[in-house]
Structure formats: C-alpha cells, structure tokens
PDB file of C-alpha atoms in Angstrom:
ATOM      1  CA  MET A   1       1.222 -65.679-165.659  1.00 96.00           C
ATOM      2  CA  LYS A   2       3.665 -62.826-165.207  1.00 98.00           C
ATOM      3  CA  LEU A   3       3.383 -60.125-162.550  1.00 98.00           C
ATOM      4  CA  ILE A   4       4.456 -56.774-163.980  1.00 98.00           C
ATOM      5  CA  PHE A   5       5.446 -53.859-161.731  1.00 98.00           C
ATOM      6  CA  LEU A   6       5.587 -50.288-163.046  1.00 98.00           C
ATOM      7  CA  ASP A   7       7.060 -47.215-161.407  1.00 98.00           C
ATOM      8  CA  ILE A   8       5.113 -44.042-162.274  1.00 96.00           C
ATOM      9  CA  ASP A   9       7.288 -40.929-162.568  1.00 92.00           C
ATOM     10  CA  GLY A  10       9.756 -41.194-165.432  1.00 93.00           C
ATOM     11  CA  THR A  11       8.542 -44.711-166.219  1.00 97.00           C
ATOM     12  CA  LEU A  12       4.808 -44.961-166.854  1.00 97.00           C
ATOM     13  CA  THR A  13       4.391 -41.191-167.177  1.00 96.00           C
ATOM     14  CA  PRO A  14       6.680 -38.226-167.738  1.00 91.00           C
ATOM     15  CA  ALA A  15       7.875 -37.147-164.291  1.00 83.00           C
ATOM     16  CA  GLY A  16       5.231 -35.321-162.276  1.00 80.00           C
ATOM     17  CA  GLU A  17       2.419 -36.089-164.705  1.00 88.00           C
ATOM     18  CA  ASN A  18      -0.610 -38.365-164.438  1.00 92.00           C
ATOM     19  CA  ASP A  19      -1.253 -39.219-168.080  1.00 95.00           C
ATOM     20  CA  ALA A  20       0.559 -42.186-169.616  1.00 97.00           C
ATOM     21  CA  PRO A  21       1.268 -42.505-173.347  1.00 97.00           C
ATOM     22  CA  GLU A  22      -1.583 -44.263-175.119  1.00 97.00           C
ATOM     23  CA  SER A  23       0.871 -46.940-176.253  1.00 98.00           C
ATOM     24  CA  ALA A  24       1.652 -47.782-172.615  1.00 98.00           C
ATOM     25  CA  VAL A  25      -2.028 -47.918-171.649  1.00 98.00           C
ATOM     26  CA  GLN A  26      -2.770 -50.268-174.538  1.00 98.00           C
ATOM     27  CA  ALA A  27       0.210 -52.456-173.634  1.00 98.00           C
ATOM     28  CA  ILE A  28      -1.027 -52.746-170.039  1.00 98.00           C
ATOM     29  CA  HIS A  29      -4.520 -53.768-171.129  1.00 98.00           C
ATOM     30  CA  ASP A  30      -3.158 -56.215-173.701  1.00 98.00           C
ATOM     31  CA  ALA A  31      -0.900 -57.805-171.073  1.00 98.00           C
ATOM     32  CA  GLN A  32      -3.851 -58.220-168.718  1.00 98.00           C
ATOM     33  CA  LYS A  33      -5.963 -59.787-171.459  1.00 98.00           C
ATOM     34  CA  ALA A  34      -3.094 -62.223-172.049  1.00 98.00           C
ATOM     35  CA  GLY A  35      -3.449 -63.402-168.444  1.00 98.00           C
ATOM     36  CA  ASN A  36      -0.798 -61.282-166.720  1.00 98.00           C
ATOM     37  CA  LYS A  37      -1.326 -58.902-163.803  1.00 98.00           C
ATOM     38  CA  VAL A  38       0.004 -55.349-163.751  1.00 98.00           C
ATOM     39  CA  PHE A  39       0.788 -53.393-160.583  1.00 98.00           C
ATOM     40  CA  LEU A  40       1.988 -49.910-159.770  1.00 98.00           C
ATOM     41  CA  CYS A  41       5.244 -49.879-157.792  1.00 98.00           C
ATOM     42  CA  THR A  42       5.897 -46.299-156.788  1.00 96.00           C
ATOM     43  CA  GLY A  43       7.240 -43.906-154.222  1.00 92.00           C
ATOM     44  CA  ARG A  44       3.998 -41.935-154.446  1.00 92.00           C
ATOM     45  CA  ASN A  45       1.557 -42.194-151.575  1.00 94.00           C
ATOM     46  CA  TYR A  46      -1.991 -43.369-152.285  1.00 95.00           C
ATOM     47  CA  ASN A  47      -3.312 -39.838-152.647  1.00 92.00           C
ATOM     48  CA  MET A  48      -0.724 -38.896-155.285  1.00 90.00           C
ATOM     49  CA  LEU A  49      -1.012 -42.153-157.247  1.00 94.00           C
ATOM     50  CA  ARG A  50      -4.824 -42.101-157.214  1.00 93.00           C
ATOM     51  CA  PRO A  51      -5.117 -40.238-160.577  1.00 94.00           C
ATOM     52  CA  VAL A  52      -3.224 -43.051-162.326  1.00 96.00           C
ATOM     53  CA  LEU A  53      -5.600 -45.756-161.079  1.00 97.00           C
ATOM     54  CA  LYS A  54      -7.882 -44.845-164.000  1.00 97.00           C
ATOM     55  CA  TYR A  55      -5.825 -47.239-166.123  1.00 98.00           C
ATOM     56  CA  GLY A  56      -7.061 -50.279-164.208  1.00 97.00           C
ATOM     57  CA  PHE A  57      -4.214 -51.855-162.240  1.00 98.00           C
ATOM     58  CA  ASP A  58      -4.391 -55.118-160.307  1.00 98.00           C
ATOM     59  CA  GLY A  59      -2.925 -53.571-157.143  1.00 98.00           C
ATOM     60  CA  ILE A  60      -0.253 -51.236-155.869  1.00 98.00           C
ATOM     61  CA  VAL A  61       3.049 -51.099-154.063  1.00 98.00           C
ATOM     62  CA  GLY A  62       2.769 -47.524-152.798  1.00 97.00           C
ATOM     63  CA  SER A  63       4.813 -45.282-150.498  1.00 96.00           C
ATOM     64  CA  SER A  64       7.966 -47.155-151.604  1.00 94.00           C
ATOM     65  CA  GLY A  65       6.588 -50.410-150.210  1.00 96.00           C
ATOM     66  CA  GLY A  66       4.909 -49.115-147.056  1.00 97.00           C
ATOM     67  CA  TYR A  67       1.392 -49.621-148.406  1.00 98.00           C
ATOM     68  CA  VAL A  68       0.664 -52.705-150.537  1.00 98.00           C
ATOM     69  CA  THR A  69      -2.619 -53.891-152.027  1.00 98.00           C
ATOM     70  CA  CYS A  70      -3.760 -56.652-154.352  1.00 98.00           C
ATOM     71  CA  ALA A  71      -7.165 -56.061-155.934  1.00 96.00           C
ATOM     72  CA  ASP A  72      -9.144 -54.519-153.048  1.00 90.00           C
ATOM     73  CA  GLU A  73      -7.201 -56.237-150.254  1.00 97.00           C
ATOM     74  CA  VAL A  74      -4.585 -54.398-148.180  1.00 98.00           C
ATOM     75  CA  LEU A  75      -1.621 -56.754-147.740  1.00 98.00           C
ATOM     76  CA  TYR A  76       0.723 -54.425-145.838  1.00 98.00           C
ATOM     77  CA  ASP A  77       0.372 -51.089-144.068  1.00 98.00           C
ATOM     78  CA  CYS A  78       3.403 -49.778-142.147  1.00 97.00           C
ATOM     79  CA  PRO A  79       3.622 -46.048-141.327  1.00 97.00           C
ATOM     80  CA  MET A  80       6.482 -44.788-139.162  1.00 96.00           C
ATOM     81  CA  THR A  81       5.956 -44.104-135.477  1.00 97.00           C
ATOM     82  CA  ASP A  82       5.321 -40.586-134.200  1.00 97.00           C
ATOM     83  CA  THR A  83       8.719 -40.640-132.509  1.00 97.00           C
ATOM     84  CA  GLN A  84      10.482 -41.596-135.737  1.00 97.00           C
ATOM     85  CA  ARG A  85       8.641 -38.875-137.642  1.00 97.00           C
ATOM     86  CA  ASP A  86       9.454 -36.187-135.070  1.00 97.00           C
ATOM     87  CA  THR A  87      13.110 -37.224-134.775  1.00 98.00           C
ATOM     88  CA  ALA A  88      13.494 -37.086-138.553  1.00 98.00           C
ATOM     89  CA  LEU A  89      11.868 -33.699-139.020  1.00 97.00           C
ATOM     90  CA  GLU A  90      13.575 -32.042-136.067  1.00 97.00           C
ATOM     91  CA  SER A  91      17.072 -33.208-136.986  1.00 98.00           C
ATOM     92  CA  LEU A  92      16.658 -32.445-140.686  1.00 97.00           C
ATOM     93  CA  HIS A  93      15.188 -29.003-140.109  1.00 95.00           C
ATOM     94  CA  ARG A  94      17.983 -28.116-137.690  1.00 97.00           C
ATOM     95  CA  ASN A  95      20.382 -28.623-140.586  1.00 96.00           C
ATOM     96  CA  GLY A  96      18.484 -26.661-143.201  1.00 90.00           C
ATOM     97  CA  VAL A  97      17.047 -29.645-145.081  1.00 92.00           C
ATOM     98  CA  PHE A  98      13.787 -29.129-146.962  1.00 88.00           C
ATOM     99  CA  CYS A  99      11.253 -31.875-146.176  1.00 92.00           C
ATOM    100  CA  THR A 100       7.954 -33.162-147.409  1.00 91.00           C
ATOM    101  CA  ILE A 101       6.045 -35.805-145.481  1.00 95.00           C
ATOM    102  CA  GLU A 102       3.643 -38.268-147.045  1.00 94.00           C
ATOM    103  CA  ALA A 103       0.696 -39.889-145.306  1.00 96.00           C
ATOM    104  CA  ARG A 104      -1.727 -42.204-147.094  1.00 95.00           C
ATOM    105  CA  ASP A 105      -4.145 -39.466-148.075  1.00 93.00           C
ATOM    106  CA  GLY A 106      -2.104 -36.275-147.944  1.00 91.00           C
ATOM    107  CA  SER A 107       1.293 -34.625-148.295  1.00 91.00           C
ATOM    108  CA  TRP A 108       2.787 -31.585-146.584  1.00 92.00           C
ATOM    109  CA  GLY A 109       5.852 -29.557-147.575  1.00 88.00           C
ATOM    110  CA  ASP A 110       8.111 -26.968-145.986  1.00 86.00           C
ATOM    111  CA  ALA A 111       7.699 -23.296-146.743  1.00 76.00           C
ATOM    112  CA  ASP A 112       9.903 -22.043-149.607  1.00 68.00           C
ATOM    113  CA  LEU A 113      10.324 -25.565-151.031  1.00 60.00           C
ATOM    114  CA  GLY A 114       8.931 -24.323-154.339  1.00 58.00           C
ATOM    115  CA  ASP A 115      11.512 -21.557-154.517  1.00 61.00           C
ATOM    116  CA  PHE A 116      14.291 -24.061-153.795  1.00 59.00           C
ATOM    117  CA  LEU A 117      13.109 -26.355-156.589  1.00 59.00           C
ATOM    118  CA  LYS A 118      12.867 -23.536-159.128  1.00 59.00           C
ATOM    119  CA  ASN A 119      16.647 -23.119-158.907  1.00 58.00           C
ATOM    120  CA  GLN A 120      17.424 -26.780-159.567  1.00 55.00           C
ATOM    121  CA  PRO A 121      18.288 -28.055-163.069  1.00 54.00           C
ATOM    122  CA  GLU A 122      16.130 -30.576-164.918  1.00 55.00           C
ATOM    123  CA  GLY A 123      16.955 -34.250-165.348  1.00 52.00           C
ATOM    124  CA  ASN A 124      15.939 -35.921-162.077  1.00 52.00           C
ATOM    125  CA  SER A 125      12.490 -37.550-162.127  1.00 54.00           C
ATOM    126  CA  GLU A 126      11.903 -37.116-158.401  1.00 56.00           C
ATOM    127  CA  ILE A 127      12.814 -33.413-158.492  1.00 55.00           C
ATOM    128  CA  GLU A 128      10.544 -33.013-161.532  1.00 57.00           C
ATOM    129  CA  ARG A 129       7.699 -34.815-159.759  1.00 58.00           C
ATOM    130  CA  TRP A 130       7.815 -32.414-156.826  1.00 58.00           C
ATOM    131  CA  ARG A 131       8.352 -29.353-158.986  1.00 54.00           C
ATOM    132  CA  LYS A 132       5.253 -30.137-161.049  1.00 57.00           C
ATOM    133  CA  ALA A 133       3.220 -31.278-158.059  1.00 57.00           C
ATOM    134  CA  LEU A 134       3.827 -27.985-156.278  1.00 55.00           C
ATOM    135  CA  ALA A 135       3.186 -25.935-159.409  1.00 50.00           C
ATOM    136  CA  SER A 136      -0.094 -27.765-160.027  1.00 52.00           C
ATOM    137  CA  ASN A 137      -1.192 -27.687-156.388  1.00 46.00           C
ATOM    138  CA  LEU A 138      -1.696 -31.459-156.359  1.00 53.00           C
ATOM    139  CA  GLY A 139      -2.740 -31.666-152.735  1.00 67.00           C
ATOM    140  CA  ILE A 140       0.622 -30.723-151.192  1.00 79.00           C
ATOM    141  CA  ARG A 141      -0.249 -28.502-148.256  1.00 86.00           C
ATOM    142  CA  PRO A 142       1.976 -26.293-146.084  1.00 87.00           C
ATOM    143  CA  MET A 143       3.772 -28.124-143.269  1.00 91.00           C
ATOM    144  CA  GLU A 144       2.015 -25.994-140.644  1.00 90.00           C
ATOM    145  CA  GLU A 145      -1.297 -27.554-141.733  1.00 92.00           C
ATOM    146  CA  TYR A 146      -0.105 -31.119-141.049  1.00 95.00           C
ATOM    147  CA  ASP A 147      -2.917 -32.936-139.233  1.00 95.00           C
ATOM    148  CA  GLY A 148      -0.967 -35.714-137.509  1.00 95.00           C
ATOM    149  CA  SER A 149      -1.885 -38.451-140.014  1.00 96.00           C
ATOM    150  CA  PRO A 150       0.470 -41.469-139.938  1.00 97.00           C
ATOM    151  CA  VAL A 151       3.497 -40.760-142.156  1.00 97.00           C
ATOM    152  CA  TYR A 152       5.093 -43.394-144.390  1.00 97.00           C
ATOM    153  CA  LYS A 153       7.951 -41.440-145.896  1.00 93.00           C
ATOM    154  CA  VAL A 154      10.013 -38.261-145.575  1.00 95.00           C
ATOM    155  CA  VAL A 155      11.334 -36.764-148.809  1.00 90.00           C
ATOM    156  CA  ILE A 156      14.492 -34.679-148.374  1.00 90.00           C
ATOM    157  CA  MET A 157      16.164 -31.994-150.477  1.00 85.00           C
ATOM    158  CA  CYS A 158      19.230 -29.941-149.627  1.00 84.00           C
ATOM    159  CA  LEU A 159      22.466 -28.574-151.061  1.00 80.00           C
ATOM    160  CA  SER A 160      25.065 -30.917-149.564  1.00 85.00           C
ATOM    161  CA  MET A 161      25.196 -34.434-148.165  1.00 89.00           C
ATOM    162  CA  ASP A 162      26.714 -33.350-144.848  1.00 92.00           C
ATOM    163  CA  GLN A 163      23.421 -31.657-143.961  1.00 93.00           C
ATOM    164  CA  LEU A 164      22.112 -35.200-143.405  1.00 95.00           C
ATOM    165  CA  ASP A 165      24.821 -36.253-140.932  1.00 96.00           C
ATOM    166  CA  GLU A 166      22.794 -35.638-137.763  1.00 98.00           C
ATOM    167  CA  ALA A 167      19.707 -37.417-139.081  1.00 97.00           C
ATOM    168  CA  ARG A 168      21.844 -40.348-140.214  1.00 97.00           C
ATOM    169  CA  SER A 169      23.397 -40.676-136.765  1.00 97.00           C
ATOM    170  CA  LEU A 170      19.935 -40.859-135.206  1.00 98.00           C
ATOM    171  CA  LEU A 171      17.987 -42.870-137.763  1.00 97.00           C
ATOM    172  CA  GLU A 172      20.178 -44.827-140.163  1.00 96.00           C
ATOM    173  CA  ASP A 173      19.706 -48.023-138.152  1.00 97.00           C
ATOM    174  CA  GLN A 174      15.950 -47.749-138.787  1.00 97.00           C
ATOM    175  CA  PHE A 175      15.781 -46.003-142.168  1.00 96.00           C
ATOM    176  CA  GLU A 176      17.635 -46.238-145.443  1.00 92.00           C
ATOM    177  CA  PHE A 177      18.622 -42.841-146.815  1.00 93.00           C
ATOM    178  CA  CYS A 178      17.763 -43.592-150.449  1.00 86.00           C
ATOM    179  CA  MET A 179      19.535 -40.825-152.367  1.00 83.00           C
ATOM    180  CA  GLN A 180      19.375 -40.005-156.061  1.00 72.00           C
ATOM    181  CA  GLU A 181      22.495 -39.590-158.186  1.00 58.00           C
ATOM    182  CA  ILE A 182      23.949 -36.206-157.218  1.00 54.00           C
ATOM    183  CA  PRO A 183      26.557 -34.626-159.522  1.00 46.00           C
ATOM    184  CA  ALA A 184      24.402 -34.132-162.609  1.00 49.00           C
ATOM    185  CA  HIS A 185      21.377 -32.780-160.802  1.00 49.00           C
ATOM    186  CA  GLY A 186      22.612 -29.889-158.695  1.00 59.00           C
ATOM    187  CA  CYS A 187      21.176 -30.785-155.300  1.00 74.00           C
ATOM    188  CA  VAL A 188      20.950 -33.664-152.876  1.00 80.00           C
ATOM    189  CA  ASN A 189      17.545 -35.304-152.882  1.00 81.00           C
ATOM    190  CA  GLY A 190      16.142 -38.583-151.725  1.00 87.00           C
ATOM    191  CA  GLU A 191      13.898 -40.321-149.233  1.00 89.00           C
ATOM    192  CA  LEU A 192      13.958 -41.871-145.788  1.00 94.00           C
ATOM    193  CA  ILE A 193      12.613 -45.388-146.304  1.00 91.00           C
ATOM    194  CA  ASN A 194      11.799 -47.581-143.318  1.00 96.00           C
ATOM    195  CA  ARG A 195      14.097 -50.616-143.312  1.00 96.00           C
ATOM    196  CA  LYS A 196      11.013 -52.745-142.633  1.00 96.00           C
ATOM    197  CA  PHE A 197       9.963 -52.283-146.248  1.00 96.00           C
ATOM    198  CA  ASP A 198      11.026 -51.299-149.754  1.00 95.00           C
ATOM    199  CA  LYS A 199       9.689 -51.754-153.269  1.00 97.00           C
ATOM    200  CA  GLY A 200      11.344 -55.155-153.568  1.00 97.00           C
ATOM    201  CA  LYS A 201       9.705 -56.434-150.379  1.00 97.00           C
ATOM    202  CA  GLY A 202       6.399 -55.126-151.713  1.00 98.00           C
ATOM    203  CA  VAL A 203       6.896 -57.203-154.855  1.00 98.00           C
ATOM    204  CA  ARG A 204       7.563 -60.276-152.725  1.00 98.00           C
ATOM    205  CA  LYS A 205       4.408 -59.729-150.644  1.00 98.00           C
ATOM    206  CA  ILE A 206       2.252 -59.722-153.768  1.00 98.00           C
ATOM    207  CA  CYS A 207       4.045 -62.802-155.123  1.00 98.00           C
ATOM    208  CA  GLU A 208       3.428 -64.663-151.866  1.00 98.00           C
ATOM    209  CA  HIS A 209      -0.214 -63.611-151.810  1.00 98.00           C
ATOM    210  CA  LEU A 210      -0.830 -64.837-155.362  1.00 98.00           C
ATOM    211  CA  GLY A 211       1.454 -67.874-155.175  1.00 98.00           C
ATOM    212  CA  VAL A 212       3.601 -66.675-158.080  1.00 98.00           C
ATOM    213  CA  PRO A 213       7.384 -67.186-157.996  1.00 98.00           C
ATOM    214  CA  VAL A 214       9.513 -64.050-158.011  1.00 98.00           C
ATOM    215  CA  SER A 215      11.220 -65.393-161.126  1.00 98.00           C
ATOM    216  CA  ASP A 216       7.955 -64.693-162.980  1.00 98.00           C
ATOM    217  CA  THR A 217       8.001 -60.965-162.250  1.00 98.00           C
ATOM    218  CA  VAL A 218       9.031 -58.040-164.448  1.00 98.00           C
ATOM    219  CA  GLY A 219       9.826 -54.603-163.038  1.00 98.00           C
ATOM    220  CA  PHE A 220      10.183 -51.225-164.778  1.00 98.00           C
ATOM    221  CA  GLY A 221      11.880 -48.206-163.180  1.00 97.00           C
ATOM    222  CA  ASP A 222      14.051 -45.173-163.821  1.00 95.00           C
ATOM    223  CA  SER A 223      15.568 -43.817-160.580  1.00 90.00           C
ATOM    224  CA  MET A 224      17.545 -45.104-157.638  1.00 86.00           C
ATOM    225  CA  ASN A 225      14.458 -45.435-155.459  1.00 86.00           C
ATOM    226  CA  ASP A 226      13.592 -48.305-157.837  1.00 95.00           C
ATOM    227  CA  GLU A 227      16.781 -50.196-156.998  1.00 95.00           C
ATOM    228  CA  ALA A 228      15.181 -52.636-154.528  1.00 95.00           C
ATOM    229  CA  MET A 229      12.515 -53.549-157.067  1.00 98.00           C
ATOM    230  CA  ILE A 230      15.064 -53.871-159.879  1.00 98.00           C
ATOM    231  CA  ARG A 231      17.244 -56.179-157.771  1.00 98.00           C
ATOM    232  CA  THR A 232      14.234 -58.314-156.743  1.00 98.00           C
ATOM    233  CA  VAL A 233      12.255 -59.009-159.903  1.00 98.00           C
ATOM    234  CA  GLY A 234      13.017 -61.826-162.293  1.00 98.00           C
ATOM    235  CA  THR A 235      13.434 -59.470-165.258  1.00 98.00           C
ATOM    236  CA  SER A 236      14.349 -55.826-164.662  1.00 98.00           C
ATOM    237  CA  VAL A 237      13.920 -52.981-167.140  1.00 98.00           C
ATOM    238  CA  CYS A 238      15.371 -49.487-166.816  1.00 98.00           C
ATOM    239  CA  MET A 239      13.968 -46.685-168.919  1.00 98.00           C
ATOM    240  CA  GLY A 240      16.284 -44.988-171.405  1.00 97.00           C
ATOM    241  CA  ASN A 241      15.772 -41.747-169.478  1.00 93.00           C
ATOM    242  CA  GLY A 242      16.780 -43.462-166.226  1.00 93.00           C
ATOM    243  CA  ALA A 243      19.762 -43.263-163.893  1.00 90.00           C
ATOM    244  CA  GLU A 244      22.990 -44.687-165.275  1.00 92.00           C
ATOM    245  CA  SER A 245      23.576 -46.641-162.066  1.00 93.00           C
ATOM    246  CA  LEU A 246      20.201 -48.338-162.455  1.00 96.00           C
ATOM    247  CA  LYS A 247      20.863 -49.227-166.082  1.00 97.00           C
ATOM    248  CA  LYS A 248      24.003 -51.089-165.030  1.00 97.00           C
ATOM    249  CA  ILE A 249      22.100 -53.498-162.774  1.00 98.00           C
ATOM    250  CA  SER A 250      19.029 -53.992-164.989  1.00 98.00           C
ATOM    251  CA  THR A 251      18.402 -56.920-167.297  1.00 98.00           C
ATOM    252  CA  MET A 252      17.653 -54.553-170.150  1.00 98.00           C
ATOM    253  CA  VAL A 253      17.214 -50.877-171.039  1.00 98.00           C
ATOM    254  CA  CYS A 254      14.191 -49.797-173.056  1.00 98.00           C
ATOM    255  CA  PRO A 255      13.497 -46.491-174.830  1.00 98.00           C
ATOM    256  CA  PRO A 256      12.444 -43.480-172.728  1.00 96.00           C
ATOM    257  CA  VAL A 257       8.900 -43.008-171.479  1.00 93.00           C
ATOM    258  CA  THR A 258       8.305 -40.391-174.200  1.00 94.00           C
ATOM    259  CA  GLU A 259       9.373 -42.820-176.939  1.00 97.00           C
ATOM    260  CA  ASP A 260       6.894 -45.630-176.235  1.00 97.00           C
ATOM    261  CA  GLY A 261       9.381 -47.415-173.991  1.00 97.00           C
ATOM    262  CA  ILE A 262       6.808 -49.423-172.027  1.00 98.00           C
ATOM    263  CA  ALA A 263       5.015 -50.719-175.125  1.00 98.00           C
ATOM    264  CA  ARG A 264       8.241 -51.590-176.916  1.00 98.00           C
ATOM    265  CA  ALA A 265       9.613 -53.456-173.893  1.00 98.00           C
ATOM    266  CA  PHE A 266       6.317 -55.350-173.434  1.00 98.00           C
ATOM    267  CA  ASP A 267       6.643 -56.500-177.039  1.00 98.00           C
ATOM    268  CA  GLU A 268      10.288 -57.513-176.679  1.00 97.00           C
ATOM    269  CA  LEU A 269       9.477 -59.481-173.515  1.00 98.00           C
ATOM    270  CA  HIS A 270       6.350 -61.068-175.058  1.00 97.00           C
ATOM    271  CA  LEU A 271       4.092 -59.759-172.294  1.00 98.00           C
ATOM    272  CA  ARG A 272       1.123 -59.259-174.606  1.00 96.00           C
TER     273      ARG A 272
END
C-alpha cells in the first residue's frame, strides 16, 4: 500500500479553483481501488479545502500541517497562541504588510488586499489562490470581523523582504517564514508556519498512525510551501507548472495540472 499526498492549488486543481481535471479524479479513485490511500496535503484551512472533499479522500494534512486527520479521526490540532497571533499581526501591520489569518472554519483579510493583488503579475499559485478566493467571495471576511477563533497560519504579502524584519526578530525562533520565489512574481508573499509542524511532519503523523513506512509515500506539489512534504516523502513529484527550486529537489517532474499531470504521473509510478 502506498500513501499518496496531494497539494491542491496548482497541483490537484488550477490555482484558486475547486474542480480537479476529470483525469485526476479518476486516477485518485483508481489508486484507491488498487489498495492505496490518497490524502490532501495543503496550506488551505479546513474551510477552504472543504469543497475538494467531494472527491473522497482518506484524510487531510491541512493548514500546512497544523490540522491532520485520517478518515474521521483528528490526529493533530495545533493553532498558534493568542500572544503569537497578536505579535505577528501587530509587527507585520506596523511595517505595511498585508495579512490574512486562517482559523479552522474561517479566514479574514486586511482591507485593500484585493486591490494589492490586482496589481501583481500571474504565475504564483498562492497569489492566484488568494486573488480568485477574494474575487469569488469564498468565505474570506474583513479583518475587522475576526471573531477570535484559534489561528493556524498567517499569510503575508508585501513589496519588499525588509518589511518582514521586525516580525522575524520577534518570531523566527517560533515560526518559519516560508516565502515563495520572488523575482518572477513581483511581490513578496509567503506564510508564517509554526515550527511545531509542517506538511512533512503531517505526512509522518499519518504514516505512524497507519503503520506505513515513509518510504512508501508519494507526494505531489508545486510551490515552496510544499518543500517539507517533498523532502519527506519516499517519492516526490513536482508539477510542470511548479517552482524551479522545487523541481530541483523532486524525484520527478510531471506535466502541469492543466495537462493531466496527476493522471500521467500516477501511471508512470504504477499507482493504479
């Protein structure tokens, strides 16, 4: 039995969308019928990944590893503390950084974030996810409506890396600043990920729960927030539309999400 882990945006679906190519859906179901298990492994919180659950996954590594389930059992649940959340938002906002915060069942974004994203070029799956999410009103509410729900992740967007200096000085011992490749995409964007977890640790938790060696795992991703998963799994696959840095450390590169990449890689790896 293989455990297969799929990122969503730019991997299973075009960035910011909730519908996977039919070829990918069929490949997932075929792999499950062959005795394998297929999991989502995504930066999305539970609320934003919920629409993709229609395809019938065996569990999730959500919120970049902060919320992990197998079947109906929660294996790991680790939101940040209120102090960590407040320190992050206050220091980032002081330096003009746009933020979104993600709880399990909701997301909140700064005012004018949509206008900021409109001016950014295409080509980054995380930027595209947020651009489309805001345009489609997919449950992202204004920051002033934040209800105090436990937060797993802070997503950050700004014009230059030095805007993050203060937050780094206060939080880098507790959080990894997981940044996307910058030069080709026009702005700095990334996430604050608690050092207690990441996608790779989420993979390991599911392996331990099921008694499956990590060597029998396959992971698919496209952006640098997939790096921990890519470095952990036994066989790593980067999408053809993915970051060049990720391609360099992956076992193989498959065609882009829009060119039946998942299905073609499943066939090459004999997963169905």
